[in-house]
Amino acid sequence: DAGITQSPRHKVTETGTPVTLRCHQTENHRYMYWYRQDPGHGLRLIHYSYGVKDTDKGEVSDGYSVSRSKTEDFLLTLESATSSQTSVYFCAISESRYGNGGEQFFGPGTRLTVL
Amino acid sequence: GENVEQHPSTLSVQEGDSAVIKCTYSDSASNYFPWYKQELGKGPQLIIDIRSNVGEKKDQRIAVTLNKTAKHFSLHITETQPEDSAVYFCAAIWGDKSTFGDGTTLTVKP
């Protein structure tokens, strides 16, 4: 998986609790992305980063925040988890901008269950 | 925003047959169209992609065609093998915006 790790790989939490997912890369790629994948659906972009401390929203950003203090780490935080945020979360990285044909490499995913 | 429709949602073929998956998109600004293969429990993996200034691209048994006028692009897999069984996703990209199709579950029967 192109030097991408996600932690934790599985998490069960309760409604209302804060949750942080971590994506770590060893490729020194500039761009990092967080997606969620729900059963029977494709990936939907939550947030992305185009550099340290530079982030922007995707199509489903409500209820999520991100931070990137180092090139290699991109954190996704659910401030107060809800059952609708039960999903599989994928991190991706790319060396150049996705729209310019920068190939995205995906991590192994984190399965989050909110009870 | 962009809307991507992918068909069929499931596809079953005999080993050695060809498989075709089609995606249509709505935003003419989209200019990059990757295809991903996702095996159970893993992240998606890029298998082929095409830019808007190209009509067709091939890589061994896999090809992608793009019709910009009709706003659709297709994945073609020839001589299918059991290891091609997986979920395939298309995507339409413009800038940093990405929209994925809902996926096609391909089953190749030996």
Short mmCIF file of N, CA and C in Angstrom, two decimals, chain B residues 2-96:
data_model
loop_
_atom_site.label_atom_id
_atom_site.label_comp_id
_atom_site.label_asym_id
_atom_site.label_seq_id
_atom_site.Cartn_x
_atom_site.Cartn_y
_atom_site.Cartn_z
N GLU B 2 -20.81 17.46 -9.73
CA GLU B 2 -20.64 16.33 -10.62
C GLU B 2 -21.48 15.15 -10.16
N ASN B 3 -22.01 14.42 -11.12
CA ASN B 3 -22.74 13.19 -10.84
C ASN B 3 -22.19 12.10 -11.74
N VAL B 4 -21.84 10.98 -11.17
CA VAL B 4 -21.29 9.85 -11.93
C VAL B 4 -22.19 8.64 -11.73
N GLU B 5 -22.66 8.09 -12.84
CA GLU B 5 -23.47 6.88 -12.79
C GLU B 5 -22.68 5.73 -13.39
N GLN B 6 -22.66 4.61 -12.71
CA GLN B 6 -21.88 3.46 -13.13
C GLN B 6 -22.81 2.26 -13.33
N HIS B 7 -22.60 1.56 -14.46
CA HIS B 7 -23.44 0.39 -14.77
C HIS B 7 -22.58 -0.70 -15.42
N PRO B 8 -22.90 -1.98 -15.18
CA PRO B 8 -23.93 -2.43 -14.26
C PRO B 8 -23.41 -2.45 -12.82
N SER B 9 -24.26 -2.70 -11.86
CA SER B 9 -23.81 -2.78 -10.48
C SER B 9 -23.19 -4.15 -10.19
N THR B 10 -23.64 -5.18 -10.89
CA THR B 10 -23.03 -6.50 -10.79
C THR B 10 -22.86 -7.07 -12.19
N LEU B 11 -21.79 -7.84 -12.36
CA LEU B 11 -21.49 -8.42 -13.66
C LEU B 11 -20.83 -9.77 -13.43
N SER B 12 -21.38 -10.78 -14.06
CA SER B 12 -20.83 -12.12 -13.93
C SER B 12 -20.48 -12.63 -15.33
N VAL B 13 -19.24 -13.09 -15.50
CA VAL B 13 -18.79 -13.58 -16.80
C VAL B 13 -18.05 -14.89 -16.61
N GLN B 14 -17.93 -15.62 -17.70
CA GLN B 14 -17.13 -16.85 -17.70
C GLN B 14 -15.67 -16.48 -17.95
N GLU B 15 -14.81 -17.25 -17.33
CA GLU B 15 -13.37 -17.05 -17.55
C GLU B 15 -13.08 -17.04 -19.05
N GLY B 16 -12.30 -16.05 -19.47
CA GLY B 16 -11.95 -15.93 -20.88
C GLY B 16 -12.82 -14.97 -21.65
N ASP B 17 -14.01 -14.67 -21.12
CA ASP B 17 -14.90 -13.71 -21.76
C ASP B 17 -14.42 -12.29 -21.48
N SER B 18 -15.04 -11.33 -22.16
CA SER B 18 -14.75 -9.92 -21.92
C SER B 18 -15.77 -9.32 -20.97
N ALA B 19 -15.35 -8.27 -20.29
CA ALA B 19 -16.24 -7.54 -19.37
C ALA B 19 -16.16 -6.06 -19.71
N VAL B 20 -17.32 -5.41 -19.70
CA VAL B 20 -17.36 -3.98 -19.99
C VAL B 20 -18.18 -3.28 -18.90
N ILE B 21 -17.61 -2.23 -18.36
CA ILE B 21 -18.29 -1.41 -17.33
C ILE B 21 -18.31 0.02 -17.84
N LYS B 22 -19.48 0.65 -17.70
CA LYS B 22 -19.64 1.98 -18.28
C LYS B 22 -19.98 3.01 -17.20
N CYS B 23 -19.42 4.20 -17.36
CA CYS B 23 -19.73 5.32 -16.46
C CYS B 23 -20.12 6.55 -17.27
N THR B 24 -21.11 7.26 -16.80
CA THR B 24 -21.47 8.55 -17.40
C THR B 24 -21.27 9.64 -16.36
N TYR B 25 -20.89 10.81 -16.82
CA TYR B 25 -20.67 11.92 -15.91
C TYR B 25 -21.42 13.14 -16.43
N SER B 26 -21.59 14.13 -15.56
CA SER B 26 -22.44 15.26 -15.93
C SER B 26 -21.67 16.57 -16.15
N ASP B 27 -20.53 16.72 -15.49
CA ASP B 27 -19.81 17.99 -15.55
C ASP B 27 -18.74 17.95 -16.64
N SER B 28 -18.93 18.76 -17.66
CA SER B 28 -17.98 18.77 -18.77
C SER B 28 -16.60 19.28 -18.36
N ALA B 29 -16.50 19.88 -17.16
CA ALA B 29 -15.19 20.34 -16.68
C ALA B 29 -14.31 19.19 -16.23
N SER B 30 -14.87 18.03 -15.93
CA SER B 30 -14.06 16.88 -15.50
C SER B 30 -13.07 16.53 -16.60
N ASN B 31 -11.82 16.32 -16.21
CA ASN B 31 -10.80 16.10 -17.22
C ASN B 31 -9.87 14.92 -16.94
N TYR B 32 -10.14 14.18 -15.89
CA TYR B 32 -9.31 13.03 -15.55
C TYR B 32 -10.21 11.92 -15.06
N PHE B 33 -10.03 10.71 -15.61
CA PHE B 33 -10.97 9.63 -15.36
C PHE B 33 -10.21 8.34 -15.01
N PRO B 34 -10.00 8.10 -13.72
CA PRO B 34 -9.32 6.87 -13.31
C PRO B 34 -10.30 5.73 -13.04
N TRP B 35 -9.79 4.51 -13.13
CA TRP B 35 -10.54 3.32 -12.75
C TRP B 35 -9.76 2.60 -11.65
N TYR B 36 -10.52 2.13 -10.65
CA TYR B 36 -9.91 1.46 -9.51
C TYR B 36 -10.47 0.06 -9.34
N LYS B 37 -9.62 -0.82 -8.85
CA LYS B 37 -10.02 -2.18 -8.47
C LYS B 37 -9.90 -2.29 -6.96
N GLN B 38 -10.95 -2.80 -6.33
CA GLN B 38 -10.90 -2.94 -4.89
C GLN B 38 -11.22 -4.37 -4.50
N GLU B 39 -10.27 -5.01 -3.87
CA GLU B 39 -10.46 -6.37 -3.37
C GLU B 39 -10.97 -6.30 -1.94
N LEU B 40 -11.59 -7.36 -1.51
CA LEU B 40 -12.24 -7.38 -0.21
C LEU B 40 -11.27 -7.03 0.91
N GLY B 41 -11.64 -6.05 1.72
CA GLY B 41 -10.83 -5.67 2.87
C GLY B 41 -9.63 -4.80 2.55
N LYS B 42 -9.54 -4.34 1.31
CA LYS B 42 -8.39 -3.52 0.92
C LYS B 42 -8.84 -2.17 0.37
N GLY B 43 -7.88 -1.28 0.24
CA GLY B 43 -8.16 0.00 -0.37
C GLY B 43 -8.19 -0.11 -1.89
N PRO B 44 -8.81 0.83 -2.57
CA PRO B 44 -8.83 0.82 -4.04
C PRO B 44 -7.42 0.95 -4.61
N GLN B 45 -7.23 0.34 -5.77
CA GLN B 45 -5.94 0.41 -6.44
C GLN B 45 -6.18 0.84 -7.88
N LEU B 46 -5.43 1.84 -8.31
CA LEU B 46 -5.56 2.33 -9.69
C LEU B 46 -5.15 1.25 -10.67
N ILE B 47 -6.00 1.00 -11.69
CA ILE B 47 -5.64 0.03 -12.71
C ILE B 47 -5.41 0.68 -14.07
N ILE B 48 -6.09 1.76 -14.36
CA ILE B 48 -5.89 2.48 -15.60
C ILE B 48 -6.57 3.83 -15.48
N ASP B 49 -6.09 4.80 -16.23
CA ASP B 49 -6.71 6.12 -16.21
C ASP B 49 -6.63 6.73 -17.59
N ILE B 50 -7.41 7.80 -17.79
CA ILE B 50 -7.41 8.47 -19.09
C ILE B 50 -7.66 9.95 -18.89
N ARG B 51 -6.99 10.76 -19.66
CA ARG B 51 -7.18 12.20 -19.61
C ARG B 51 -8.17 12.62 -20.69
N SER B 52 -8.72 13.80 -20.55
CA SER B 52 -9.80 14.22 -21.44
C SER B 52 -9.34 14.48 -22.86
N ASN B 53 -8.05 14.58 -23.08
CA ASN B 53 -7.56 14.84 -24.44
C ASN B 53 -7.19 13.54 -25.18
N VAL B 54 -7.57 12.41 -24.57
CA VAL B 54 -7.26 11.10 -25.16
C VAL B 54 -8.55 10.31 -25.31
N GLY B 55 -8.70 9.56 -26.40
CA GLY B 55 -9.93 8.81 -26.62
C GLY B 55 -9.87 7.37 -26.13
N GLU B 56 -8.66 6.80 -26.12
CA GLU B 56 -8.54 5.40 -25.72
C GLU B 56 -7.16 5.15 -25.16
N LYS B 57 -7.10 4.23 -24.22
CA LYS B 57 -5.81 3.85 -23.63
C LYS B 57 -5.85 2.37 -23.30
N LYS B 58 -4.75 1.66 -23.59
CA LYS B 58 -4.70 0.22 -23.33
C LYS B 58 -3.52 -0.14 -22.46
N ASP B 59 -3.71 -1.15 -21.65
CA ASP B 59 -2.62 -1.70 -20.86
C ASP B 59 -2.86 -3.19 -20.75
N GLN B 60 -2.24 -3.94 -21.62
CA GLN B 60 -2.37 -5.39 -21.68
C GLN B 60 -3.84 -5.77 -21.87
N ARG B 61 -4.47 -6.42 -20.89
CA ARG B 61 -5.86 -6.88 -21.07
C ARG B 61 -6.89 -5.81 -20.72
N ILE B 62 -6.44 -4.67 -20.30
CA ILE B 62 -7.35 -3.62 -19.84
C ILE B 62 -7.30 -2.43 -20.78
N ALA B 63 -8.47 -1.87 -21.07
CA ALA B 63 -8.53 -0.67 -21.90
C ALA B 63 -9.62 0.25 -21.36
N VAL B 64 -9.45 1.52 -21.60
CA VAL B 64 -10.46 2.51 -21.25
C VAL B 64 -10.72 3.37 -22.47
N THR B 65 -12.00 3.65 -22.73
CA THR B 65 -12.38 4.55 -23.81
C THR B 65 -13.14 5.72 -23.23
N LEU B 66 -12.99 6.87 -23.86
CA LEU B 66 -13.66 8.09 -23.40
C LEU B 66 -14.36 8.76 -24.56
N ASN B 67 -15.62 9.09 -24.36
CA ASN B 67 -16.40 9.86 -25.34
C ASN B 67 -16.80 11.16 -24.64
N LYS B 68 -16.06 12.22 -24.92
CA LYS B 68 -16.31 13.49 -24.24
C LYS B 68 -17.64 14.10 -24.64
N THR B 69 -18.01 13.91 -25.89
CA THR B 69 -19.26 14.51 -26.37
C THR B 69 -20.46 13.91 -25.63
N ALA B 70 -20.45 12.60 -25.51
CA ALA B 70 -21.54 11.92 -24.83
C ALA B 70 -21.34 11.87 -23.32
N LYS B 71 -20.19 12.28 -22.84
CA LYS B 71 -19.84 12.26 -21.42
C LYS B 71 -19.94 10.85 -20.85
N HIS B 72 -19.28 9.92 -21.50
CA HIS B 72 -19.19 8.60 -20.89
C HIS B 72 -17.84 7.98 -21.17
N PHE B 73 -17.44 7.10 -20.27
CA PHE B 73 -16.18 6.37 -20.42
C PHE B 73 -16.39 4.95 -19.92
N SER B 74 -15.63 4.05 -20.52
CA SER B 74 -15.87 2.62 -20.27
C SER B 74 -14.57 1.89 -19.99
N LEU B 75 -14.68 0.87 -19.15
CA LEU B 75 -13.56 -0.03 -18.85
C LEU B 75 -13.81 -1.35 -19.57
N HIS B 76 -12.80 -1.82 -20.28
CA HIS B 76 -12.90 -3.08 -21.02
C HIS B 76 -11.82 -4.02 -20.49
N ILE B 77 -12.24 -5.19 -20.05
CA ILE B 77 -11.29 -6.22 -19.63
C ILE B 77 -11.47 -7.41 -20.54
N THR B 78 -10.42 -7.80 -21.24
CA THR B 78 -10.49 -8.96 -22.13
C THR B 78 -9.86 -10.17 -21.46
N GLU B 79 -10.22 -11.34 -21.97
CA GLU B 79 -9.66 -12.61 -21.47
C GLU B 79 -9.69 -12.65 -19.93
N THR B 80 -10.86 -12.45 -19.38
CA THR B 80 -10.96 -12.36 -17.92
C THR B 80 -10.48 -13.61 -17.22
N GLN B 81 -9.94 -13.39 -16.02
CA GLN B 81 -9.42 -14.48 -15.20
C GLN B 81 -10.08 -14.40 -13.82
N PRO B 82 -10.12 -15.50 -13.08
CA PRO B 82 -10.76 -15.47 -11.76
C PRO B 82 -10.19 -14.38 -10.85
N GLU B 83 -8.91 -14.08 -10.99
CA GLU B 83 -8.30 -13.05 -10.14
C GLU B 83 -8.75 -11.63 -10.51
N ASP B 84 -9.50 -11.50 -11.60
CA ASP B 84 -10.10 -10.19 -11.93
C ASP B 84 -11.34 -9.93 -11.09
N SER B 85 -11.83 -10.93 -10.40
CA SER B 85 -13.02 -10.76 -9.56
C SER B 85 -12.73 -9.75 -8.46
N ALA B 86 -13.55 -8.69 -8.41
CA ALA B 86 -13.35 -7.60 -7.45
C ALA B 86 -14.46 -6.57 -7.68
N VAL B 87 -14.39 -5.48 -6.93
CA VAL B 87 -15.28 -4.34 -7.17
C VAL B 87 -14.49 -3.29 -7.93
N TYR B 88 -15.06 -2.78 -9.00
CA TYR B 88 -14.40 -1.78 -9.83
C TYR B 88 -15.15 -0.45 -9.70
N PHE B 89 -14.37 0.62 -9.53
CA PHE B 89 -14.94 1.96 -9.41
C PHE B 89 -14.39 2.87 -10.49
N CYS B 90 -15.26 3.70 -11.03
CA CYS B 90 -14.80 4.77 -11.91
C CYS B 90 -14.84 6.07 -11.12
N ALA B 91 -14.18 7.08 -11.62
CA ALA B 91 -14.21 8.39 -10.99
C ALA B 91 -14.04 9.46 -12.06
N ALA B 92 -14.63 10.62 -11.79
CA ALA B 92 -14.47 11.80 -12.66
C ALA B 92 -13.85 12.90 -11.80
N ILE B 93 -12.76 13.45 -12.29
CA ILE B 93 -11.97 14.38 -11.49
C ILE B 93 -11.85 15.72 -12.21
N TRP B 94 -12.01 16.81 -11.44
CA TRP B 94 -11.69 18.14 -11.94
C TRP B 94 -11.05 18.90 -10.79
N GLY B 95 -9.84 19.39 -11.00
CA GLY B 95 -9.12 20.08 -9.94
C GLY B 95 -8.92 19.14 -8.77
N ASP B 96 -9.35 19.54 -7.61
CA ASP B 96 -9.25 18.68 -6.43
C ASP B 96 -10.58 18.01 -6.11
#
